[in-house]
mmCIF file of N, CA and C and ligand atoms in Angstrom:
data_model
loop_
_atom_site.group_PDB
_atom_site.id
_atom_site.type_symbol
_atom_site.label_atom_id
_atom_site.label_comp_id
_atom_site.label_asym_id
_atom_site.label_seq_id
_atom_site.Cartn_x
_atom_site.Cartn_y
_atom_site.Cartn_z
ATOM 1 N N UNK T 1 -7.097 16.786 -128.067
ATOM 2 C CA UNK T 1 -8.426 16.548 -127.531
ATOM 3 C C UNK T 1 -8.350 16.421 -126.013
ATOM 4 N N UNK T 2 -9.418 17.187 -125.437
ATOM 5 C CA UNK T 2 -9.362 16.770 -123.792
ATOM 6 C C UNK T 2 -9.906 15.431 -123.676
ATOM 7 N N UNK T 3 -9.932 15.221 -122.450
ATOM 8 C CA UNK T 3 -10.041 14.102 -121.508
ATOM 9 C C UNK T 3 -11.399 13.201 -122.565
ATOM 10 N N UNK T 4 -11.154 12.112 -122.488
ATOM 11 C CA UNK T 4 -12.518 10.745 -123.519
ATOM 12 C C UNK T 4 -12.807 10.575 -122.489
ATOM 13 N N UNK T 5 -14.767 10.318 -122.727
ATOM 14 C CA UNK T 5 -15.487 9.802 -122.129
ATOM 15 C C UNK T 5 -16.277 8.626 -123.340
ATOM 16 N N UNK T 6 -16.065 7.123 -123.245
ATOM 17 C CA UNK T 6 -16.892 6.680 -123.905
ATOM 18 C C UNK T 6 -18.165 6.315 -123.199
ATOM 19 N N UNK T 7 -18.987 5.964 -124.191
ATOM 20 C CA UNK T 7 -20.470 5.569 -123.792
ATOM 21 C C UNK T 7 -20.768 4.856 -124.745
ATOM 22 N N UNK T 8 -22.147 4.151 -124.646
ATOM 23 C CA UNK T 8 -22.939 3.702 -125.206
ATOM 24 C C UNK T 8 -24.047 3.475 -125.630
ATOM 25 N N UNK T 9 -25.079 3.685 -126.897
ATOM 26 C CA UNK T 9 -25.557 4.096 -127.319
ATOM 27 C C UNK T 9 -26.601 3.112 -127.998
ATOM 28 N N UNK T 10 -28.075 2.899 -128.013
ATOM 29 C CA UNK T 10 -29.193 1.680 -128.491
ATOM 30 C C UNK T 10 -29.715 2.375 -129.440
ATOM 31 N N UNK T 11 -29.871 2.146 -130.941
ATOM 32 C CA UNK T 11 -30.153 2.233 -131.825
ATOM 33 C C UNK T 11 -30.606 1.373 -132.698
ATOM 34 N N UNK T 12 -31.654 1.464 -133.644
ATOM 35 C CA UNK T 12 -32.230 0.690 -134.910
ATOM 36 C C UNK T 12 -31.244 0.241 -135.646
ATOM 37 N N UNK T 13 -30.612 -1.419 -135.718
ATOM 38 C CA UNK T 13 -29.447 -1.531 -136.981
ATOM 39 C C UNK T 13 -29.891 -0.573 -138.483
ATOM 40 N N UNK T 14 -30.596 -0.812 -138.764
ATOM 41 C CA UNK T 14 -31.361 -0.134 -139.967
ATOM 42 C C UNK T 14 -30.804 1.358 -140.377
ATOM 43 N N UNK T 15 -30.960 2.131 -138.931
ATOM 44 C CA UNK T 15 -30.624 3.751 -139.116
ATOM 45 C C UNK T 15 -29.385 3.940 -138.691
ATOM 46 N N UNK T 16 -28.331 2.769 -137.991
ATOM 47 C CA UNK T 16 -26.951 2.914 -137.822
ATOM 48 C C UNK T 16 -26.328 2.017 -139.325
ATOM 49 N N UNK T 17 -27.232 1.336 -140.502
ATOM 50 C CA UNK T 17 -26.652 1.014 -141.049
ATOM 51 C C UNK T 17 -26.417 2.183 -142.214
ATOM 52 N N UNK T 18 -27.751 2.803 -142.354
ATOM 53 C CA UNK T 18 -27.357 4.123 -143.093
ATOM 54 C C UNK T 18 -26.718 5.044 -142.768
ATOM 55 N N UNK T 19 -26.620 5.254 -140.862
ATOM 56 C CA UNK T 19 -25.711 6.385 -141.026
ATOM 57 C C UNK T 19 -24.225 6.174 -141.035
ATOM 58 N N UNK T 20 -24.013 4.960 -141.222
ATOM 59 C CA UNK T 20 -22.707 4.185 -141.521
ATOM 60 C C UNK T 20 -21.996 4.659 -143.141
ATOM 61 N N UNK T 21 -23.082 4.231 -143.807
ATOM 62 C CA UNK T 21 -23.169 4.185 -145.289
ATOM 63 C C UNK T 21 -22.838 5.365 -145.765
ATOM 64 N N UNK T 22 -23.242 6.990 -145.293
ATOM 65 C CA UNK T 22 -23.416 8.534 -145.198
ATOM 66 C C UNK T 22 -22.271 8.799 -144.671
ATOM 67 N N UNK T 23 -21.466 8.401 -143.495
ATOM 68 C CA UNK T 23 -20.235 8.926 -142.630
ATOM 69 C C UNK T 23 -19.267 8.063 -144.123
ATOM 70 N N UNK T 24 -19.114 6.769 -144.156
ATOM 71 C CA UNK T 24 -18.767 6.340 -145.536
ATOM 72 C C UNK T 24 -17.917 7.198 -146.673
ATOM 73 N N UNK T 25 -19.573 7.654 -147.470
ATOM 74 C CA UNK T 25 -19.520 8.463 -148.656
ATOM 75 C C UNK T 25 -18.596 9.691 -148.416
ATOM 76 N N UNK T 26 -18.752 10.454 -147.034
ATOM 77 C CA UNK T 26 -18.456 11.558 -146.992
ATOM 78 C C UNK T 26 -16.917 11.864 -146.475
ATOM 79 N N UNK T 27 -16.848 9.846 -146.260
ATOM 80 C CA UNK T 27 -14.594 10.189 -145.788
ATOM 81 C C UNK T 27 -14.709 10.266 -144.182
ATOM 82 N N UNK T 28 -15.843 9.876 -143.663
ATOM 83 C CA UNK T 28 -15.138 10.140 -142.334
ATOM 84 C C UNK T 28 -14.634 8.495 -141.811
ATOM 85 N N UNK T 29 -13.728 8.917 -141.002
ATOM 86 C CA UNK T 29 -12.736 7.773 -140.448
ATOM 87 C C UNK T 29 -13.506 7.159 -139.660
ATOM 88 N N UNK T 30 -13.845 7.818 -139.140
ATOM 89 C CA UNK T 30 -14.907 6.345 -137.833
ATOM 90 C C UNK T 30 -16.237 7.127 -137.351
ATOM 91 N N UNK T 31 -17.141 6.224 -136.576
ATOM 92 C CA UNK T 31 -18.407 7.039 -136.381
ATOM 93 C C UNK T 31 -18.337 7.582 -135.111
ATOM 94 N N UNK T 32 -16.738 7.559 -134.356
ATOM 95 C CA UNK T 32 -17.051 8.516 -133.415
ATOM 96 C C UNK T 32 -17.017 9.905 -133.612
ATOM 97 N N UNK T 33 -15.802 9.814 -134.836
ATOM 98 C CA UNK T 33 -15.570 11.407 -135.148
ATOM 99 C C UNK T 33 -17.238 12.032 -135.989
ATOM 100 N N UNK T 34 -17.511 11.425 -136.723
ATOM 101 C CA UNK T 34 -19.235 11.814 -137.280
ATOM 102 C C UNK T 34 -20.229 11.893 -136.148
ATOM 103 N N UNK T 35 -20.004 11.287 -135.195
ATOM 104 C CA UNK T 35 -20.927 11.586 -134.326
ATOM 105 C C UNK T 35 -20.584 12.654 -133.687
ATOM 106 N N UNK T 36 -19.543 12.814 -133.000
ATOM 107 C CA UNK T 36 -18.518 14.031 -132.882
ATOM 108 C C UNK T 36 -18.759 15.532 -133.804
ATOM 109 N N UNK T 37 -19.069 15.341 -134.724
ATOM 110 C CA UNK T 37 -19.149 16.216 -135.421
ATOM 111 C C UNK T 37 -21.194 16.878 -135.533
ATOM 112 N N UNK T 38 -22.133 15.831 -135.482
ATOM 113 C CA UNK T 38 -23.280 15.753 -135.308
ATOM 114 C C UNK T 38 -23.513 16.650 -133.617
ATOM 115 N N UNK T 39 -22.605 16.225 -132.862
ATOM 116 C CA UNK T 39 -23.226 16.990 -131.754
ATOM 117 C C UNK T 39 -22.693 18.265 -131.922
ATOM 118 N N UNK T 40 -21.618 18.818 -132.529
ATOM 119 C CA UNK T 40 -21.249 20.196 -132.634
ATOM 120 C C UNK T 40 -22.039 20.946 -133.415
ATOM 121 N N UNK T 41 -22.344 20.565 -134.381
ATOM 122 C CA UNK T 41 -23.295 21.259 -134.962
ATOM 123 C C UNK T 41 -25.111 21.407 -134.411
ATOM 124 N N UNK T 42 -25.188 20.422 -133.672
ATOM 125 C CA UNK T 42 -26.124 20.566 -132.716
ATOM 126 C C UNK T 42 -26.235 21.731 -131.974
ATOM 127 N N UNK T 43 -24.908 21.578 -131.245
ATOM 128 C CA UNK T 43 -24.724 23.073 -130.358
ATOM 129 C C UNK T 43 -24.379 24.528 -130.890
ATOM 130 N N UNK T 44 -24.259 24.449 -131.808
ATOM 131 C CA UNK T 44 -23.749 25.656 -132.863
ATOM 132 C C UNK T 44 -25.454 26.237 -133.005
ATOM 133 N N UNK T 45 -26.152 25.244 -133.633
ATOM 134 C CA UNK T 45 -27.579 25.987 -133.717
ATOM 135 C C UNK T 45 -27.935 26.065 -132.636
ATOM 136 N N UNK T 46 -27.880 25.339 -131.748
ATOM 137 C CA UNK T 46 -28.449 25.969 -130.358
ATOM 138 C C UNK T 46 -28.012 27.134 -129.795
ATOM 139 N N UNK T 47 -27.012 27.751 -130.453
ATOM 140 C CA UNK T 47 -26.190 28.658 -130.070
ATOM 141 C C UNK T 47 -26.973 29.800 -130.702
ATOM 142 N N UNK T 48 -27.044 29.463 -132.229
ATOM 143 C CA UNK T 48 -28.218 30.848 -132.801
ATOM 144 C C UNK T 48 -29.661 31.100 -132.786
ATOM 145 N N UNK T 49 -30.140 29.572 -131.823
ATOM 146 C CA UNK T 49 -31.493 29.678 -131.746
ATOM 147 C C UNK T 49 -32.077 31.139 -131.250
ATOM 148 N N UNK T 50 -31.326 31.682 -130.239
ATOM 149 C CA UNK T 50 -31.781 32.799 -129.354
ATOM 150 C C UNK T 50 -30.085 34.060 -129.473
ATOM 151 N N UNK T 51 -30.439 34.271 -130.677
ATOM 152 C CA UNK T 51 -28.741 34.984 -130.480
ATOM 153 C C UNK T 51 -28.286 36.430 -129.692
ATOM 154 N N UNK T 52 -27.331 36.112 -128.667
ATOM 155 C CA UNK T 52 -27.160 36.824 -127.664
ATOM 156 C C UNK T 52 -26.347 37.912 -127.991
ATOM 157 N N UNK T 53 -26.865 39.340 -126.873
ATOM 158 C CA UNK T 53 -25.974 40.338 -126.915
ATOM 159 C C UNK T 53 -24.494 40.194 -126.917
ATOM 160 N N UNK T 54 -23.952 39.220 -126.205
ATOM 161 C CA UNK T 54 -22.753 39.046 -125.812
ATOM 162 C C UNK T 54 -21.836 37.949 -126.486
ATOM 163 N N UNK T 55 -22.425 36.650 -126.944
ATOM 164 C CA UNK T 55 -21.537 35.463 -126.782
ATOM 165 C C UNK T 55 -21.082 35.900 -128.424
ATOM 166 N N UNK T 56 -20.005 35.778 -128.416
ATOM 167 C CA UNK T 56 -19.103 35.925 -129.769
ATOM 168 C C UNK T 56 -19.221 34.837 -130.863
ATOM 169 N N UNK T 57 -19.411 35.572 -132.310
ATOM 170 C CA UNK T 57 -19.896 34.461 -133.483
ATOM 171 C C UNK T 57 -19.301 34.864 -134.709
ATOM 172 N N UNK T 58 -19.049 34.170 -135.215
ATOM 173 C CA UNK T 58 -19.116 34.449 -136.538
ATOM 174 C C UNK T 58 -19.895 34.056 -137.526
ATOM 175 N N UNK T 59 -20.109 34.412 -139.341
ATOM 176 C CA UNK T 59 -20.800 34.100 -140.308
ATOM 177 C C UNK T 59 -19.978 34.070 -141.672
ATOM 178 N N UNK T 60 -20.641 33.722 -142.850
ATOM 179 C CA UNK T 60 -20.306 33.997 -143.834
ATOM 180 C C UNK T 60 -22.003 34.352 -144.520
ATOM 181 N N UNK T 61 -22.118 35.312 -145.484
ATOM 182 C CA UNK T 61 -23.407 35.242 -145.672
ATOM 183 C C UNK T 61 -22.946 35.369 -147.535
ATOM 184 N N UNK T 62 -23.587 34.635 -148.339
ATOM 185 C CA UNK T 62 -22.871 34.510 -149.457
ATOM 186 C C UNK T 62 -24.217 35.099 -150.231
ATOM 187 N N UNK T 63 -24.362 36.362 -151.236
ATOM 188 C CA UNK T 63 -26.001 36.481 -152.148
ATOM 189 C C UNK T 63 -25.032 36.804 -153.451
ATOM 190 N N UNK T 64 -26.541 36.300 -154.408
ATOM 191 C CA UNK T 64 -26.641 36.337 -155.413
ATOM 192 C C UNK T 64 -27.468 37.578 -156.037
ATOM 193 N N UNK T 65 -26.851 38.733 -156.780
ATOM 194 C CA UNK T 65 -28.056 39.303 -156.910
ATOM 195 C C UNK T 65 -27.133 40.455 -158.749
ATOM 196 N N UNK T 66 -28.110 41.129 -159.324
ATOM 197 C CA UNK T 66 -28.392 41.550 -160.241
ATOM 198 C C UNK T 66 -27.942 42.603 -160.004
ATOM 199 N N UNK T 67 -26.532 43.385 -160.185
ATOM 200 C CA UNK T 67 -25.780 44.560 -159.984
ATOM 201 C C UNK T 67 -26.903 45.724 -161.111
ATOM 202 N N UNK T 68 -27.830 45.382 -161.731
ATOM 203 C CA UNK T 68 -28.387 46.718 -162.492
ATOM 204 C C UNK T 68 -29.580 46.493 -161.770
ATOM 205 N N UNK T 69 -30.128 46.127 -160.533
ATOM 206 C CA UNK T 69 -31.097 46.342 -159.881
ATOM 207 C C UNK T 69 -30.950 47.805 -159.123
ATOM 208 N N UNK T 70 -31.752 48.687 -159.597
ATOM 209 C CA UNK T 70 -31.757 49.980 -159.242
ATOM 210 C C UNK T 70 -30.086 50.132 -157.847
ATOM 211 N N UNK T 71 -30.357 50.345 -157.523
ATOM 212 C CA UNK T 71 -29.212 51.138 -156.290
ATOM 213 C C UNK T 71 -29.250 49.892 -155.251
ATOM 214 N N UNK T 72 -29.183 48.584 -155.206
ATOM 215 C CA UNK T 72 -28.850 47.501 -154.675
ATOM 216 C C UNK T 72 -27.049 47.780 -154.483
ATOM 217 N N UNK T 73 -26.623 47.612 -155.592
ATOM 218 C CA UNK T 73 -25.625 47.872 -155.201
ATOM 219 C C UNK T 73 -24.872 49.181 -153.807
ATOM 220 N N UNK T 74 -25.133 49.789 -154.384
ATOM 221 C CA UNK T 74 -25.370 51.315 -153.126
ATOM 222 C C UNK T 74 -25.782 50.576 -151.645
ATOM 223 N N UNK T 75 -26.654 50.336 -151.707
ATOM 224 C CA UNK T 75 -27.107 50.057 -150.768
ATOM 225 C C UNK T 75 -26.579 48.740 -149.780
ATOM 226 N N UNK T 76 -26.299 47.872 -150.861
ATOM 227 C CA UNK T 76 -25.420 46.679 -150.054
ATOM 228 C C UNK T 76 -24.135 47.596 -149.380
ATOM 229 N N UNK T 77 -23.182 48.012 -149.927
ATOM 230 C CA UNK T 77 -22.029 48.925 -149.889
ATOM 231 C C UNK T 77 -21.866 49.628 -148.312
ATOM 232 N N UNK T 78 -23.359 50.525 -148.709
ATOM 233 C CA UNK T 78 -23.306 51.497 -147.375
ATOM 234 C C UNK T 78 -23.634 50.675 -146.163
ATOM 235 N N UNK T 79 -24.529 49.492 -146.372
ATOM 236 C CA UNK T 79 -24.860 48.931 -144.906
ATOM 237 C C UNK T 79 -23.705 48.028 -144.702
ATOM 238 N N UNK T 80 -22.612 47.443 -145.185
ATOM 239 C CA UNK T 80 -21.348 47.076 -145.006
ATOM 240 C C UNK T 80 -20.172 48.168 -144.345
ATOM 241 N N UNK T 81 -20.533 49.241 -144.861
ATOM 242 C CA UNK T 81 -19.796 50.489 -144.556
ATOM 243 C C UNK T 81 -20.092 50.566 -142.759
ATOM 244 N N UNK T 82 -21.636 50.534 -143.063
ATOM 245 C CA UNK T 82 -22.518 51.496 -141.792
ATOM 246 C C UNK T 82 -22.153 50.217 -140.568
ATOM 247 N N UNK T 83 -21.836 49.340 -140.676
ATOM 248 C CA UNK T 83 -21.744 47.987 -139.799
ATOM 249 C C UNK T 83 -20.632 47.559 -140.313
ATOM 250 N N UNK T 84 -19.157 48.589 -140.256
ATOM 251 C CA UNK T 84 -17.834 48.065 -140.654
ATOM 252 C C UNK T 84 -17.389 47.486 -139.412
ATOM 253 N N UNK T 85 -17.493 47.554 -138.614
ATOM 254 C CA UNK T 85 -16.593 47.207 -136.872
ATOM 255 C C UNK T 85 -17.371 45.389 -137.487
ATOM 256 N N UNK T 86 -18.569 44.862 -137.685
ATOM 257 C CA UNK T 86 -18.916 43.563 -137.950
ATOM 258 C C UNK T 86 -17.984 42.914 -139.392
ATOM 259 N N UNK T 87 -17.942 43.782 -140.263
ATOM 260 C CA UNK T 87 -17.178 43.184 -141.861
ATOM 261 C C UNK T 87 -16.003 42.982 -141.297
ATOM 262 N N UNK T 88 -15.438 41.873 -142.170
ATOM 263 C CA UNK T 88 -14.224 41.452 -141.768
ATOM 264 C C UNK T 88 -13.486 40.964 -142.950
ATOM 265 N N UNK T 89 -14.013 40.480 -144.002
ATOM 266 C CA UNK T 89 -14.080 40.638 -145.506
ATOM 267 C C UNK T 89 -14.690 40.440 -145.981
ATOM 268 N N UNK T 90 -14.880 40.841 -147.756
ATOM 269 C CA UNK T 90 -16.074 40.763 -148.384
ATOM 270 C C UNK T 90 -14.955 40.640 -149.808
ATOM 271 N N UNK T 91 -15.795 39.250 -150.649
ATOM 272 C CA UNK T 91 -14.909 39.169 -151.625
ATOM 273 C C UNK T 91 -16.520 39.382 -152.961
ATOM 274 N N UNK T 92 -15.967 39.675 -153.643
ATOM 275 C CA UNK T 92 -16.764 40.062 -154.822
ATOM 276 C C UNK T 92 -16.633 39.440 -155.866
ATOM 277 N N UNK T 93 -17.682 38.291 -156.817
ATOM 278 C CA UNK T 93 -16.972 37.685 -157.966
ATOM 279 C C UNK T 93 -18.454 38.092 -158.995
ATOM 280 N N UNK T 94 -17.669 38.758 -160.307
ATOM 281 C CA UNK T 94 -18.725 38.812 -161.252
ATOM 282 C C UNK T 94 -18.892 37.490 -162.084
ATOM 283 N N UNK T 95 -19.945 37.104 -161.979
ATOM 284 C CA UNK T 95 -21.013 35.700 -162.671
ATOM 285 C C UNK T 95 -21.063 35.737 -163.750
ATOM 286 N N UNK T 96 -21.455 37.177 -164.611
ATOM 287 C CA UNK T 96 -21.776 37.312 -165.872
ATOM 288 C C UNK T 96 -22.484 38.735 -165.718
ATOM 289 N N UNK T 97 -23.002 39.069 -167.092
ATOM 290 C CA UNK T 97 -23.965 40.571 -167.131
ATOM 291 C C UNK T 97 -24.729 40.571 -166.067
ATOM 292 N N UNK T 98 -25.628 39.201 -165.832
ATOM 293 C CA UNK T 98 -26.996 40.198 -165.195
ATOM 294 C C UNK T 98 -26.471 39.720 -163.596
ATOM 295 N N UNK T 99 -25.484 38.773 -162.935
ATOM 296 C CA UNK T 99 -25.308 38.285 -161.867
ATOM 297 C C UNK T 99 -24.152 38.857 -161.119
ATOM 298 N N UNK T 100 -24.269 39.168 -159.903
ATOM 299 C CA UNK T 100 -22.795 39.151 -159.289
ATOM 300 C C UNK T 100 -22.986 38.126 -158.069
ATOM 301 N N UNK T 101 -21.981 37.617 -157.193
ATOM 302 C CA UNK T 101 -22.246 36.858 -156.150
ATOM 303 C C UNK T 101 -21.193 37.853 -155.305
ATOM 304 N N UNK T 102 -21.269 37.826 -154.327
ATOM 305 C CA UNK T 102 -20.690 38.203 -152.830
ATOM 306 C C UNK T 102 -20.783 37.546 -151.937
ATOM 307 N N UNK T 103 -19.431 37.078 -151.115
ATOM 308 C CA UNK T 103 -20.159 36.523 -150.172
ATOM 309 C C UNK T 103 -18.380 37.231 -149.083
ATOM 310 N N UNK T 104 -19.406 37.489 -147.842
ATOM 311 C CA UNK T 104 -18.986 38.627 -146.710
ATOM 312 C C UNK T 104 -19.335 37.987 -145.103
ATOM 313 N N UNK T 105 -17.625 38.005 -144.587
ATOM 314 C CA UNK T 105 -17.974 37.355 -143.736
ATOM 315 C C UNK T 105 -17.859 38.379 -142.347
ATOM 316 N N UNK T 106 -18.497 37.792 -141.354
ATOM 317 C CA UNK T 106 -18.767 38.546 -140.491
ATOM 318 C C UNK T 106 -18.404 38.505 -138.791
ATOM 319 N N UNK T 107 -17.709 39.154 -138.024
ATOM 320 C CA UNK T 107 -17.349 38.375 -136.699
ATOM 321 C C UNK T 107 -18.276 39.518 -136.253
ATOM 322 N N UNK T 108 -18.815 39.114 -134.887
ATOM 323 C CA UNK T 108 -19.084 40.065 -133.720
ATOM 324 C C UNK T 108 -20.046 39.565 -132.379
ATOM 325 N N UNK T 109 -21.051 39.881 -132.160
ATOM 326 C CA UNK T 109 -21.763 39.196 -131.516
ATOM 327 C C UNK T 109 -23.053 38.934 -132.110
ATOM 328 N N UNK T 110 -23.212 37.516 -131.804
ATOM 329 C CA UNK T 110 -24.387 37.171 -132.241
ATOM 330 C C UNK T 110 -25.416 37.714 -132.552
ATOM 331 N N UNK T 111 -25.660 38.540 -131.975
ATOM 332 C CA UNK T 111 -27.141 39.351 -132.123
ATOM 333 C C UNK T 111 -27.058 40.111 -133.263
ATOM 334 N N UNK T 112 -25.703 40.540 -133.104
ATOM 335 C CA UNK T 112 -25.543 41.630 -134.318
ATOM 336 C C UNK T 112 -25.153 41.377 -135.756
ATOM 337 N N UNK T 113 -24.522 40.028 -135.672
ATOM 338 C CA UNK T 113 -23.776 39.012 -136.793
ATOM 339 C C UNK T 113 -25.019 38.971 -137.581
ATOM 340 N N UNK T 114 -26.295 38.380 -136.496
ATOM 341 C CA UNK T 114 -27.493 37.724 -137.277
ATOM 342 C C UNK T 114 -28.329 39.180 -137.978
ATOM 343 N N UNK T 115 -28.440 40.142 -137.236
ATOM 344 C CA UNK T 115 -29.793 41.084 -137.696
ATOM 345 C C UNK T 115 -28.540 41.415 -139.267
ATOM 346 N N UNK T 116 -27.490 41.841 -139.363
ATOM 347 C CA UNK T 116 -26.840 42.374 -140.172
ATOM 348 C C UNK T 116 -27.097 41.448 -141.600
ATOM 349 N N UNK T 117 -26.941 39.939 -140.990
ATOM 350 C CA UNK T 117 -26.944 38.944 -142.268
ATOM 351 C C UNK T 117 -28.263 39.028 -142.735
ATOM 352 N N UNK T 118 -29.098 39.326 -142.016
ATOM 353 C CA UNK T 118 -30.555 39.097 -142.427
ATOM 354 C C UNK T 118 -30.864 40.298 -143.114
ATOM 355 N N UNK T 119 -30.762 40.939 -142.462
ATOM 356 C CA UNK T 119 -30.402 42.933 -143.590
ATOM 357 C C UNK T 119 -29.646 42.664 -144.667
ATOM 358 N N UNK T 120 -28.898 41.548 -145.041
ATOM 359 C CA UNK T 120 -28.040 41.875 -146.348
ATOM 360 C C UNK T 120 -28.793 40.728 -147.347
ATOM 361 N N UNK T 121 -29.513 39.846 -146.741
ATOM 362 C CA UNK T 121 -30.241 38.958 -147.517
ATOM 363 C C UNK T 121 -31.676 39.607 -148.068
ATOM 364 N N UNK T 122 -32.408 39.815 -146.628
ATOM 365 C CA UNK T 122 -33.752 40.646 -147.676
ATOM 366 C C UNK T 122 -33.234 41.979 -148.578
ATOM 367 N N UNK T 123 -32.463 42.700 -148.666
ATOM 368 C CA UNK T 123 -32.308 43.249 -149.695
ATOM 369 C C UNK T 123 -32.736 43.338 -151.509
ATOM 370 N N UNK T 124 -33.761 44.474 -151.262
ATOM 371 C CA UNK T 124 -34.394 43.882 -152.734
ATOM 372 C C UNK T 124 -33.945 43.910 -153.747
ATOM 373 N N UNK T 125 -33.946 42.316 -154.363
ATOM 374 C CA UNK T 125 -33.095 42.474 -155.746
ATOM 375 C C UNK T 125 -32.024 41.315 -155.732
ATOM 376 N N UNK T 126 -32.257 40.765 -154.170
ATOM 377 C CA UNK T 126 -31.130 39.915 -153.637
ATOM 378 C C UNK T 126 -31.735 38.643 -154.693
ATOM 379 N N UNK T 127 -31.134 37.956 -155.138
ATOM 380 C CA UNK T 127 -32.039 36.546 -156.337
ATOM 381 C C UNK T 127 -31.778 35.205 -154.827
ATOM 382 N N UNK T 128 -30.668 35.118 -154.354
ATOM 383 C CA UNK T 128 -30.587 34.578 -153.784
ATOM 384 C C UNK T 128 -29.337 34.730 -152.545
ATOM 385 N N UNK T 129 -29.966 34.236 -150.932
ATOM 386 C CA UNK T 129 -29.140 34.441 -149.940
ATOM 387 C C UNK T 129 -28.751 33.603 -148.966
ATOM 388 N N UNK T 130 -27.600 32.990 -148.238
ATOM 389 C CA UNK T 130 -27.466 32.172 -147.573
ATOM 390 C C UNK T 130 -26.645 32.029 -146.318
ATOM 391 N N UNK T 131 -26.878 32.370 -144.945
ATOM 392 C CA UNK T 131 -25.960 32.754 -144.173
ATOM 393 C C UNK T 131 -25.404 31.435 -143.340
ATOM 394 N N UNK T 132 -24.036 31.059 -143.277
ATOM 395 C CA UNK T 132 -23.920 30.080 -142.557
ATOM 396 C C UNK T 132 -23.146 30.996 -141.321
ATOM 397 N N UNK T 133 -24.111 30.579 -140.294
ATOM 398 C CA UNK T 133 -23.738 31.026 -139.049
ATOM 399 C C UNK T 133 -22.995 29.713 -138.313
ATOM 400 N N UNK T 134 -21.974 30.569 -137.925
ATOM 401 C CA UNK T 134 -21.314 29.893 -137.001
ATOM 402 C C UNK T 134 -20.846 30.218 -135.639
ATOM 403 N N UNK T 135 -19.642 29.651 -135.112
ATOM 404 C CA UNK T 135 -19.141 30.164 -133.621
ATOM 405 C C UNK T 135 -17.434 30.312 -133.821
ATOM 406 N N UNK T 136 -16.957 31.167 -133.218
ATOM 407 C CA UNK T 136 -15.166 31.307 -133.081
ATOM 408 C C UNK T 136 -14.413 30.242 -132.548
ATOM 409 N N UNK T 137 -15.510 29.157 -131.864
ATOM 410 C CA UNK T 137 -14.909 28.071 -131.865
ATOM 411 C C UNK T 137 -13.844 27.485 -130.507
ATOM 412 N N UNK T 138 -13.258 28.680 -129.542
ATOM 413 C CA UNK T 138 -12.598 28.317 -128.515
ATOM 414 C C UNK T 138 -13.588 27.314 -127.668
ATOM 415 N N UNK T 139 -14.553 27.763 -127.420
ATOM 416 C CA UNK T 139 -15.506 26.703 -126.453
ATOM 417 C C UNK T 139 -15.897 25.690 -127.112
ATOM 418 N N UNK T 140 -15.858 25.065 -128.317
ATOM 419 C CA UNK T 140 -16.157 23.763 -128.640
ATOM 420 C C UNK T 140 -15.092 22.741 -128.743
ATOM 421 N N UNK T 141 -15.112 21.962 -128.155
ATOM 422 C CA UNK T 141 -14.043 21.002 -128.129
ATOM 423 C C UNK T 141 -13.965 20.090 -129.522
HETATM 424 NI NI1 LIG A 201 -19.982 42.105 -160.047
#
């Protein structure tokens, strides 16, 4: 870790006693690292609020969808194909008859990470889609 800066911080006991209770449940060691972790993800969405030509990202975009939905399949395939320089892997698990899940992750630049994930989610036929966007991570401390 670089250089600590502490500070200090005025809050409702009430809403530091729950978010005590939540850092708790979930295993974290102390509430600096949860808070620590609250502002990164802060900046991560601030990062995809406006996603840029340039700044480097990654994703995972995970769907659920019905392999006998006309040419869905086809079509997921080729726009993975057609936007291979973004795929980086794509793992495939069959659910049962009517389900398959995929979930395909994605590096490149933001702009392009996002329109691609969003192209693989509206896809009709998709039952369900979920992209967790993220960042490569050198600039977050
Ligand atoms: Ni399948």
């Amino acid at each position: 870790m670089s250089e600590l800066e502490r500070f200090t911080i005025s809050i409702d006991r009430r809403l530091l006693e729950q978010f005590d209770d939540l850092n708790s449940q979930c295993g974290y060691a102390n509430r600096s690292e949860a808070i620590r972790d609250l502002i990164r993800d802060r900046l991560v969405t601030e990062h995809w609020r406006a996603p840029s030509d340039e700044a480097r990202a990654a994703a995972t975009v995970t769907i659920v969808y019905d392999p006998h939905t006309s040419d869905l399949s086809e079509k997921l395939t080729h726009l993975q194909h057609s936007q291979g320089d973004l795929v980086v892997s794509t793992l495939h698990v069959h659910l049962g008859g009517q389900s398959c899940l995929e979930t395909v992750v994605l590096r490149g630049t933001a702009k392009e990470v996002k329109q691609l994930a969003d192209r693989m989610i509206a896809l009709k036929g998709v039952k369900h889609g979920k992209a967790v966007l993220t960042v490569e991570g050198e600039d977050l401390p």
